[in-house]
Every structure is written in structure tokens, then in C-alpha cells.
Short mmCIF file of C-alpha atoms and ligand atoms in Angstrom, two decimals:
data_model
loop_
_atom_site.label_atom_id
_atom_site.label_comp_id
_atom_site.label_asym_id
_atom_site.label_seq_id
_atom_site.Cartn_x
_atom_site.Cartn_y
_atom_site.Cartn_z
CA UNK A 1 3.03 -4.20 6.40
CA UNK A 2 4.62 -1.79 3.96
CA UNK A 3 7.23 -3.07 1.57
CA UNK A 4 9.97 -0.52 2.21
CA UNK A 5 11.26 1.95 4.79
CA UNK A 6 13.60 4.32 2.97
CA UNK A 7 15.81 6.26 5.40
CA UNK A 8 17.59 9.05 3.55
CA UNK A 9 20.48 10.79 5.29
CA UNK A 10 21.26 14.26 3.89
CA UNK A 11 25.04 14.32 4.42
CA UNK A 12 26.61 16.77 6.89
CA UNK A 13 24.95 20.14 7.73
CA UNK A 14 24.44 23.63 6.24
CA UNK A 15 27.62 25.47 5.30
CA UNK A 16 29.76 22.30 5.40
CA UNK A 17 32.24 21.48 2.59
CA UNK A 18 32.27 24.35 0.08
CA UNK A 19 32.81 23.19 -3.48
CA UNK A 20 35.20 24.59 -6.07
CA UNK A 21 32.32 27.00 -6.69
CA UNK A 22 32.18 28.62 -3.22
CA UNK A 23 28.39 29.12 -3.42
CA UNK A 24 27.86 25.34 -3.47
CA UNK A 25 28.12 23.52 -0.13
CA UNK A 26 27.88 19.75 0.05
CA UNK A 27 25.81 19.97 3.26
CA UNK A 28 23.26 22.29 1.58
CA UNK A 29 22.84 20.70 -1.84
CA UNK A 30 22.65 17.20 -0.36
CA UNK A 31 19.82 18.37 1.88
CA UNK A 32 18.04 19.66 -1.25
CA UNK A 33 18.61 16.32 -2.99
CA UNK A 34 17.39 14.25 -0.03
CA UNK A 35 14.33 16.47 0.33
CA UNK A 36 13.52 16.13 -3.40
CA UNK A 37 13.90 12.35 -3.12
CA UNK A 38 11.55 12.19 -0.15
CA UNK A 39 8.93 14.42 -1.80
CA UNK A 40 9.03 12.39 -5.00
CA UNK A 41 8.90 9.11 -3.09
CA UNK A 42 5.93 10.31 -1.00
CA UNK A 43 4.09 11.50 -4.11
CA UNK A 44 4.61 8.37 -6.20
CA UNK A 45 5.24 5.43 -3.90
CA UNK A 46 3.68 6.12 -0.48
CA UNK A 47 1.28 3.17 -0.81
CA UNK A 48 4.17 0.79 -0.21
CA UNK A 49 6.95 3.01 1.09
CA UNK A 50 7.58 5.20 4.12
CA UNK A 51 10.43 7.62 3.53
CA UNK A 52 12.11 9.61 6.31
CA UNK A 53 15.07 11.99 6.49
CA UNK A 54 17.61 11.67 9.30
CA UNK A 55 17.89 15.41 9.83
CA UNK A 56 16.08 18.70 9.45
CA UNK A 57 17.67 21.36 7.25
CA UNK A 58 19.63 23.00 10.08
CA UNK A 59 20.41 19.95 12.18
CA UNK A 60 23.62 17.95 12.49
CA UNK A 61 22.89 14.64 14.25
CA UNK A 62 25.74 12.27 15.14
CA UNK A 63 26.75 9.81 12.42
CA UNK A 64 26.19 6.49 14.11
CA UNK A 65 23.40 7.06 16.64
CA UNK A 66 21.71 10.17 15.20
CA UNK A 67 21.66 9.15 11.53
CA UNK A 68 22.50 5.50 10.84
CA UNK A 69 20.61 4.13 13.81
CA UNK A 70 17.32 5.58 12.46
CA UNK A 71 17.34 2.62 10.04
CA UNK A 72 17.74 0.16 12.92
CA UNK A 73 14.67 1.69 14.59
CA UNK A 74 12.67 1.17 11.38
CA UNK A 75 13.93 -2.42 11.25
CA UNK A 76 12.95 -3.06 14.87
CA UNK A 77 9.44 -1.65 14.32
CA UNK A 78 8.63 -4.81 12.35
CA UNK A 79 6.49 -2.72 9.98
CA UNK A 80 8.59 -3.16 6.85
CA UNK A 81 9.71 -5.99 4.60
CA UNK A 82 12.84 -4.05 3.63
CA UNK A 83 14.77 -1.22 5.30
CA UNK A 84 17.13 0.81 3.14
CA UNK A 85 19.57 3.40 4.51
CA UNK A 86 21.00 5.81 1.93
CA UNK A 87 23.36 8.66 2.83
CA UNK A 88 23.64 11.34 0.12
CA UNK A 89 27.01 13.06 -0.43
CA UNK A 90 29.35 14.71 -2.89
CA UNK A 91 32.99 13.70 -2.79
CA UNK A 92 36.46 15.25 -2.50
CA UNK A 93 39.69 13.40 -3.38
CA UNK A 94 41.81 14.68 -0.49
CA UNK A 95 45.16 16.39 -1.01
CA UNK A 96 45.89 20.08 -0.65
CA UNK A 97 44.95 21.49 -3.01
CA UNK A 98 42.63 18.64 -4.10
CA UNK A 99 43.00 17.42 -7.68
CA UNK A 100 40.15 19.14 -9.60
CA UNK A 101 40.25 16.50 -12.36
CA UNK A 102 38.88 13.62 -10.28
CA UNK A 103 35.25 12.81 -11.22
CA UNK A 104 32.75 9.99 -10.79
CA UNK A 105 30.20 8.35 -8.53
CA UNK A 106 31.40 6.28 -5.55
CA UNK A 107 29.61 3.93 -3.16
CA UNK A 108 30.66 3.11 0.41
CA UNK A 109 28.73 0.29 1.97
CA UNK A 110 28.69 -2.50 4.53
CA UNK A 111 30.93 -5.56 4.54
CA UNK A 112 27.83 -7.48 5.65
CA UNK A 113 25.61 -6.58 2.70
CA UNK A 114 27.42 -8.27 -0.19
CA UNK A 115 24.02 -9.35 -1.53
CA UNK A 116 23.31 -5.67 -2.33
CA UNK A 117 26.50 -4.92 -4.28
CA UNK A 118 24.90 -5.65 -7.64
CA UNK A 119 22.06 -3.24 -6.84
CA UNK A 120 24.52 -0.58 -5.63
CA UNK A 121 26.63 -0.89 -8.75
CA UNK A 122 23.51 -0.30 -10.86
CA UNK A 123 22.35 2.60 -8.69
CA UNK A 124 25.77 4.21 -9.14
CA UNK A 125 25.32 3.95 -12.91
CA UNK A 126 21.86 5.55 -12.67
CA UNK A 127 23.21 8.48 -10.62
CA UNK A 128 26.24 8.82 -12.90
CA UNK A 129 24.04 8.87 -15.97
CA UNK A 130 21.78 11.57 -14.45
CA UNK A 131 24.81 13.88 -14.11
CA UNK A 132 26.70 12.78 -17.24
CA UNK A 133 29.42 11.22 -15.11
CA UNK A 134 30.71 7.67 -14.59
CA UNK A 135 31.10 5.02 -11.92
CA UNK A 136 34.42 5.37 -10.09
CA UNK A 137 34.56 2.73 -7.34
CA UNK A 138 32.77 0.95 -4.52
CA UNK A 139 34.28 0.09 -1.14
CA UNK A 140 33.45 -1.73 2.11
CA UNK A 141 35.93 -2.18 4.96
CA UNK A 142 36.28 -2.71 8.72
CA UNK A 143 36.90 0.04 11.26
CA UNK A 144 39.99 -1.70 12.67
CA UNK A 145 41.36 -5.12 13.57
CA UNK A 146 39.99 -4.62 17.09
CA UNK A 147 36.55 -3.46 15.90
CA UNK A 148 35.48 -5.22 12.68
CA UNK A 149 32.27 -3.15 12.41
CA UNK A 150 31.88 -1.06 9.24
CA UNK A 151 34.30 1.84 8.63
CA UNK A 152 31.85 4.65 7.83
CA UNK A 153 29.91 6.01 10.81
CA UNK A 154 26.48 6.24 9.19
CA UNK A 155 26.80 2.77 7.63
CA UNK A 156 28.02 1.36 10.95
CA UNK A 157 25.01 2.94 12.67
CA UNK A 158 22.56 1.57 10.09
CA UNK A 159 24.06 -1.89 10.66
CA UNK A 160 23.60 -1.51 14.44
CA UNK A 161 27.38 -1.58 14.91
CA UNK A 162 27.39 -5.23 13.80
CA UNK A 163 30.76 -6.96 14.03
CA UNK A 164 29.63 -10.24 12.48
CA UNK A 165 27.29 -11.35 9.72
CA UNK A 166 24.97 -12.80 12.33
CA UNK A 167 24.76 -9.50 14.23
CA UNK A 168 24.21 -7.67 10.96
CA UNK A 169 21.32 -9.93 10.05
CA UNK A 170 19.64 -9.52 13.44
CA UNK A 171 18.98 -5.77 13.39
CA UNK A 172 20.98 -4.22 10.57
CA UNK A 173 19.38 -2.41 7.65
CA UNK A 174 18.89 -4.57 4.56
CA UNK A 175 20.70 -1.94 2.51
CA UNK A 176 23.18 0.51 4.08
CA UNK A 177 25.29 2.77 1.90
CA UNK A 178 26.76 6.17 1.19
CA UNK A 179 26.46 7.41 -2.37
CA UNK A 180 28.87 10.14 -3.47
CA UNK A 181 27.30 12.08 -6.36
CA UNK A 182 30.47 13.18 -8.13
CA UNK A 183 33.17 15.48 -6.72
CA UNK A 184 32.44 19.01 -5.52
CA UNK A 185 36.15 19.68 -6.17
CA UNK A 186 35.53 19.30 -9.91
CA UNK A 187 34.02 22.42 -11.59
CA UNK A 188 31.53 20.55 -13.80
CA UNK A 189 30.25 18.16 -11.14
CA UNK A 190 30.08 20.96 -8.58
CA UNK A 191 28.07 23.17 -10.97
CA UNK A 192 25.56 20.36 -11.57
CA UNK A 193 24.13 20.88 -8.08
CA UNK A 194 23.60 24.63 -8.56
CA UNK A 195 20.45 23.77 -10.51
CA UNK A 196 17.30 22.70 -8.68
CA UNK A 197 16.17 21.13 -11.97
CA UNK A 198 19.26 18.93 -11.97
CA UNK A 199 18.64 17.99 -8.34
CA UNK A 200 15.07 17.02 -9.19
CA UNK A 201 16.21 14.94 -12.16
CA UNK A 202 18.77 13.12 -9.99
CA UNK A 203 16.16 12.49 -7.26
CA UNK A 204 13.59 11.04 -9.67
CA UNK A 205 16.12 8.86 -11.50
CA UNK A 206 17.41 7.33 -8.26
CA UNK A 207 14.02 6.80 -6.61
CA UNK A 208 12.45 5.32 -9.76
CA UNK A 209 15.37 2.92 -10.11
CA UNK A 210 15.26 1.84 -6.46
CA UNK A 211 11.52 1.13 -6.69
CA UNK A 212 11.80 -0.65 -10.02
CA UNK A 213 14.58 -2.83 -8.62
CA UNK A 214 12.46 -3.72 -5.58
CA UNK A 215 9.33 -4.30 -7.68
CA UNK A 216 7.40 -1.36 -6.21
CA UNK A 217 4.95 0.17 -8.65
CA UNK A 218 4.30 3.85 -9.12
CA UNK A 219 0.79 5.10 -8.35
CA UNK A 220 -1.12 5.86 -11.53
CA UNK A 221 -4.09 8.09 -12.12
CA UNK A 222 -6.32 5.44 -13.59
CA UNK A 223 -9.84 6.28 -14.76
CA UNK A 224 -12.98 4.20 -15.18
CA UNK A 225 -13.39 3.04 -18.78
CA UNK A 226 -16.45 0.78 -18.42
CA UNK A 227 -18.90 -0.50 -15.88
CA UNK A 228 -21.78 -2.91 -15.95
CA UNK A 229 -24.60 -3.81 -13.62
CA UNK A 230 -24.88 -7.30 -12.30
CA UNK A 231 -26.32 -9.45 -9.57
CA UNK A 232 -23.75 -11.89 -8.30
CA UNK A 233 -22.02 -13.33 -5.28
CA UNK A 234 -18.38 -12.71 -4.51
CA UNK A 235 -16.45 -15.17 -2.39
CA UNK A 236 -13.00 -14.49 -0.97
CA UNK A 237 -10.62 -17.24 -2.16
CA UNK A 238 -7.38 -15.62 -0.95
CA UNK A 239 -6.15 -17.42 2.17
CA UNK A 240 -3.59 -14.86 3.38
CA UNK A 241 -3.93 -13.57 6.94
CA UNK A 242 -4.09 -9.98 5.64
CA UNK A 243 -7.34 -10.73 3.79
CA UNK A 244 -8.74 -8.65 0.92
CA UNK A 245 -9.47 -4.99 1.56
CA UNK A 246 -12.76 -3.20 0.98
CA UNK A 247 -12.21 0.33 -0.30
CA UNK A 248 -14.17 3.55 -0.53
CA UNK A 249 -12.64 4.34 -3.93
CA UNK A 250 -11.20 2.73 -7.05
CA UNK A 251 -7.56 3.02 -6.07
CA UNK A 252 -5.10 0.96 -4.05
CA UNK A 253 -4.00 3.27 -1.26
CA UNK A 254 -3.91 2.92 2.52
CA UNK A 255 -6.21 5.89 3.03
CA UNK A 256 -9.32 4.35 1.44
CA UNK A 257 -9.45 0.99 3.25
CA UNK A 258 -12.84 0.69 4.98
CA UNK A 259 -12.83 -3.00 5.88
CA UNK A 260 -11.30 -6.40 5.17
CA UNK A 261 -12.81 -9.74 4.11
CA UNK A 262 -11.22 -13.13 4.71
CA UNK A 263 -11.27 -16.50 2.95
CA UNK A 264 -14.75 -17.96 2.62
CA UNK A 265 -16.62 -14.70 3.28
CA UNK A 266 -19.31 -13.82 0.73
CA UNK A 267 -20.92 -10.57 -0.40
CA UNK A 268 -23.40 -9.56 -3.06
CA UNK A 269 -21.98 -7.69 -6.06
CA UNK A 270 -24.06 -5.19 -8.04
CA UNK A 271 -21.49 -3.56 -10.34
CA UNK A 272 -18.41 -4.56 -12.27
CA UNK A 273 -15.91 -1.83 -13.18
CA UNK A 274 -12.97 -1.69 -15.57
CA UNK A 275 -10.20 0.90 -15.22
CA UNK A 276 -7.80 2.38 -17.78
CA UNK A 277 -4.87 0.58 -16.11
CA UNK A 278 -6.60 -2.75 -16.88
CA UNK A 279 -7.60 -3.42 -13.26
CA UNK A 280 -11.14 -4.63 -12.62
CA UNK A 281 -13.21 -3.98 -9.54
CA UNK A 282 -16.55 -5.02 -8.08
CA UNK A 283 -18.90 -2.78 -6.18
CA UNK A 284 -20.81 -4.46 -3.39
CA UNK A 285 -24.48 -3.77 -2.68
CA UNK A 286 -23.29 -2.11 0.54
CA UNK A 287 -21.31 0.39 -1.56
CA UNK A 288 -17.66 -0.62 -1.04
CA UNK A 289 -15.26 -1.53 -3.83
CA UNK A 290 -13.17 -4.70 -3.93
CA UNK A 291 -10.68 -6.08 -6.44
CA UNK A 292 -12.01 -8.44 -9.13
CA UNK A 293 -8.58 -10.12 -9.37
CA UNK A 294 -9.21 -13.87 -9.69
CA UNK A 295 -6.23 -14.63 -7.47
CA UNK A 296 -8.22 -13.17 -4.58
CA UNK A 297 -11.94 -13.52 -5.28
CA UNK A 298 -14.43 -15.69 -7.13
CA UNK A 299 -17.56 -14.25 -8.74
CA UNK A 300 -20.72 -16.26 -9.41
CA UNK A 301 -23.77 -14.82 -11.11
CA UNK A 302 -26.90 -15.19 -9.02
CA UNK A 303 -29.89 -17.07 -10.39
CA UNK A 304 -31.77 -14.83 -12.76
CA UNK A 305 -35.36 -14.24 -11.81
CA UNK A 306 -36.50 -13.62 -15.41
CA UNK A 307 -39.89 -12.37 -14.29
CA UNK A 308 -41.92 -9.58 -15.85
CA UNK A 309 -42.98 -6.79 -13.51
CA UNK A 310 -45.18 -3.73 -13.89
CA UNK A 311 -44.39 -0.26 -12.54
CA UNK A 312 -47.12 0.35 -9.98
CA UNK A 313 -48.00 3.10 -7.50
CA UNK A 314 -46.17 5.97 -9.24
CA UNK A 315 -48.27 9.14 -9.51
CA UNK A 316 -49.19 10.21 -13.04
CA UNK A 317 -47.07 13.37 -12.72
CA UNK A 318 -44.09 11.45 -11.29
CA UNK A 319 -41.51 8.93 -12.54
CA UNK A 320 -39.65 5.89 -11.20
CA UNK A 321 -35.87 6.34 -11.38
CA UNK A 322 -33.70 3.60 -12.87
CA UNK A 323 -30.24 3.84 -11.25
CA UNK A 324 -26.79 2.46 -11.92
CA UNK A 325 -26.41 1.58 -8.24
CA UNK A 326 -29.02 0.32 -5.73
CA UNK A 327 -29.04 3.40 -3.53
CA UNK A 328 -31.18 6.52 -3.94
CA UNK A 329 -28.30 8.77 -2.87
CA UNK A 330 -25.40 7.09 -4.74
CA UNK A 331 -24.77 6.51 -8.41
CA UNK A 332 -26.72 8.09 -11.27
CA UNK A 333 -30.23 8.02 -12.66
CA UNK A 334 -29.89 6.45 -16.11
CA UNK A 335 -33.56 6.29 -17.14
CA UNK A 336 -37.03 7.02 -15.82
CA UNK A 337 -40.15 4.84 -16.03
CA UNK A 338 -43.85 5.73 -15.92
CA UNK A 339 -46.60 4.01 -14.03
CA UNK A 340 -47.72 0.96 -16.01
CA UNK A 341 -44.39 0.38 -17.85
CA UNK A 342 -43.31 -3.25 -18.06
CA UNK A 343 -39.80 -4.38 -17.13
CA UNK A 344 -37.98 -7.69 -16.87
CA UNK A 345 -36.67 -8.43 -13.36
CA UNK A 346 -33.27 -10.10 -13.65
CA UNK A 347 -31.85 -9.62 -10.16
CA UNK A 348 -32.61 -8.57 -6.64
CA UNK A 349 -30.58 -7.09 -3.80
CA UNK A 350 -30.90 -5.32 -0.48
CA UNK A 351 -29.03 -2.19 0.46
CA UNK A 352 -29.51 -0.77 3.97
CA UNK A 353 -32.60 -2.94 4.33
CA UNK A 354 -34.23 -1.61 1.18
CA UNK A 355 -35.09 -4.05 -1.60
CA UNK A 356 -34.01 -3.27 -5.16
CA UNK A 357 -34.60 -5.06 -8.46
CA UNK A 358 -32.12 -5.17 -11.29
CA UNK A 359 -34.35 -4.74 -14.33
CA UNK A 360 -34.07 -4.41 -18.08
CA UNK A 361 -36.38 -3.71 -20.98
CA UNK A 362 -36.88 -7.37 -21.78
CA UNK A 363 -36.82 -6.96 -25.57
CA UNK A 364 -34.38 -5.95 -28.28
CA UNK A 365 -35.51 -2.34 -28.65
CA UNK A 366 -34.24 0.60 -26.59
CA UNK A 367 -32.33 -1.59 -24.18
CA UNK A 368 -31.57 -0.42 -20.67
CA UNK A 369 -30.49 -2.06 -17.46
CA UNK A 370 -30.60 -0.63 -13.95
CA UNK A 371 -31.79 -0.80 -10.37
CA UNK A 372 -35.28 0.28 -9.28
CA UNK A 373 -36.89 0.35 -5.84
CA UNK A 374 -38.69 -3.00 -5.62
CA UNK A 375 -41.76 -1.59 -3.87
CA UNK A 376 -42.89 0.07 -7.13
CA UNK A 377 -42.79 -3.17 -9.15
CA UNK A 378 -45.71 -5.57 -8.98
ZN1 LIG B 401 30.25 13.93 2.46
#
């Protein structure tokens, strides 16, 4: 289950609502903003977030069913802990001609999502700060006395046309709001959206804040800083029904999951790995990686064999490879041995039915440690 479905509604449609600068249309620049938000979200947060737009660039879906209701569908899928519906707009104060001096960021939301007002107030500040503006006001109100569902069509749709708190909590989005990024009737705020750089800055500020607020971490490009060879047993201690994933790489992402282990299952570990982000991993003898986080797994070193062995059966013009992983086609050769060399056997494992020894030099000089094919050690 992913943490968040983020449904972004690019307000209106192309050519709708020209600003005080007639080359800026609300419907166009809000599509650019929503698209930048989705791209940034996909690039940085896709491990825990699915982000969708409610319309293509040239489409104009209906407010309640075509836009807002997309969030209800995400809610009903059962695939997300949280569903957030955000409709991106720029504002106009009404009046003819409209007052060009009105500025600020406004929020229009659901009467049934009072628990999100603190978040929305902060998000408004983040957006205002990105465009050197200020918070103006936030509002939530009913359609009419006869229909107490939310006033704004997209919000009403995202709340599944709920008329009561109970209906809202059944299928409504967890967050449902319109954010008005300043007034396109004001020359300065209108001009802000002429710049793609400004749009990008706004998108990143909003998305980073939303994720930080929800505790969703940005993907990092972490690199391996250390690894060591070992011979141990890993036992899954985490009792959750989702288990602990086996991965083909040293990164937490959905695309590299190759299996899952559950509480009580055991595997042999042949490598420990430390990453620049501080995370530690184990590599199993079968090649997969698994977290070394003690909240999920327990590691026990296997009994050391502490036996001296002699390299045997290697031709005089050949060498025996010492590897950093027990597999002749994975990992690296770290040293070579000659027929007759002595090694200390400190571990043993099997990979694809082939027996390997973990060996070291056995004295203080010229220390090495690695895996060798057991059939050459007598
Ligand atoms: Zn609008």
C-alpha cells in the first residue's frame, strides 16, 4: 500500500481567464504548474506516492464528476493510506473592472475536513512565500440550505457529494481543496506565472512541504561507503503482514522488490553493507539484498570453523580467485591464491548448490578475507 494518492486538478482549460497581462491565461499556467508538480513528485517521491492529473492539457472535464470524483476513485481503490485532492488556480476579485490591487493566496476547502485546516494554512504560507505574496483567507461553506454538500464543484466531487460528516468519512478524499496562487488581475502576481522557472520553484516548494508534512521522505542517491564479508544467519523479527522485502539493489523502491520474507524465516548472510545515507544492508548468499534495520531483522554470526586449509588442485600456471561474494559471476576478485597456499577457513556457504568457504590469511601480515570455491581447499 502506498502512503499517498495525490490528485492534482489543473484548473479550467486552455485559453480560459486571461490575466491583466493578456498573454497569461489561468487555464494554461495552472496546467504548467500542475504538470511541474506531478513531474517533481514522480521524480522524488514515487516510492510512496502516486500522482495523477485530472485532465490532459487540452481537456475540460466537468468539475464534480470529471475532476473531483477522481479522488473518490483513488479512495475506493483501497491502495492508499491518504488521498489528497488539490485544485490549482489563480484568483480574480470580481467587479468590473476588477480591483488590480487585490493580492494574496486563498484556500477553498471542505466543511468536512476541519482536521486539515492547519495543514492548509501552512501550505498557503509556503505558496505565498514562493511568490513573495501573503495569505489572504480560507473558506469552506455549503452549497445551499437544501444541499449542505460543499460549495465548490471540484471539492464537492472529491468529497463524493457528502452532505454529512459520516458520508464524507466514508468515501471522501482525506484532503480536498482549491488553492488560489495569487490574483491574475494583479500585474505582479500575474507576471510571476510568465516564468517557467517561477512555476518550477512554486511546484517544488509545495510538493516538498506536502511530503514533509505527511512524513514522506525524498529519494536520495545514496552510495556504498563500506562493506564487509561475513557468515551469519538472518532471522526476520518483523511481524507485519507485509513482511520484509528482498531487493535486487541497494535502494528502497517498488521496482527492485524480488521477494518477501516473513517473521521467523531465516537466510544465510554473506555481506554487510553500509550506505552514505547511514542505512545498512545485508546481502544473502542467494544474492538478494535486505535491510539490516534491527526493527525488522536479527543477525547472528555463524559458528566459526577456524580450520586451516590448503589450496589444492590448481594448475601451476593458474590461480584460485578470492571473491567478495560467493558467486563466480557476481562481485569482484579481490586476491588470487596459488596451489599450496594456506588459508584459514572461517565460514562456509552454498550458492546455487556450490560450496564456498569464507577464508582469511590467518595471521597478522597481509590480511585478506574473501570467498573461495570450496572444492580447491583441502
Ligand atoms: Zn480558477
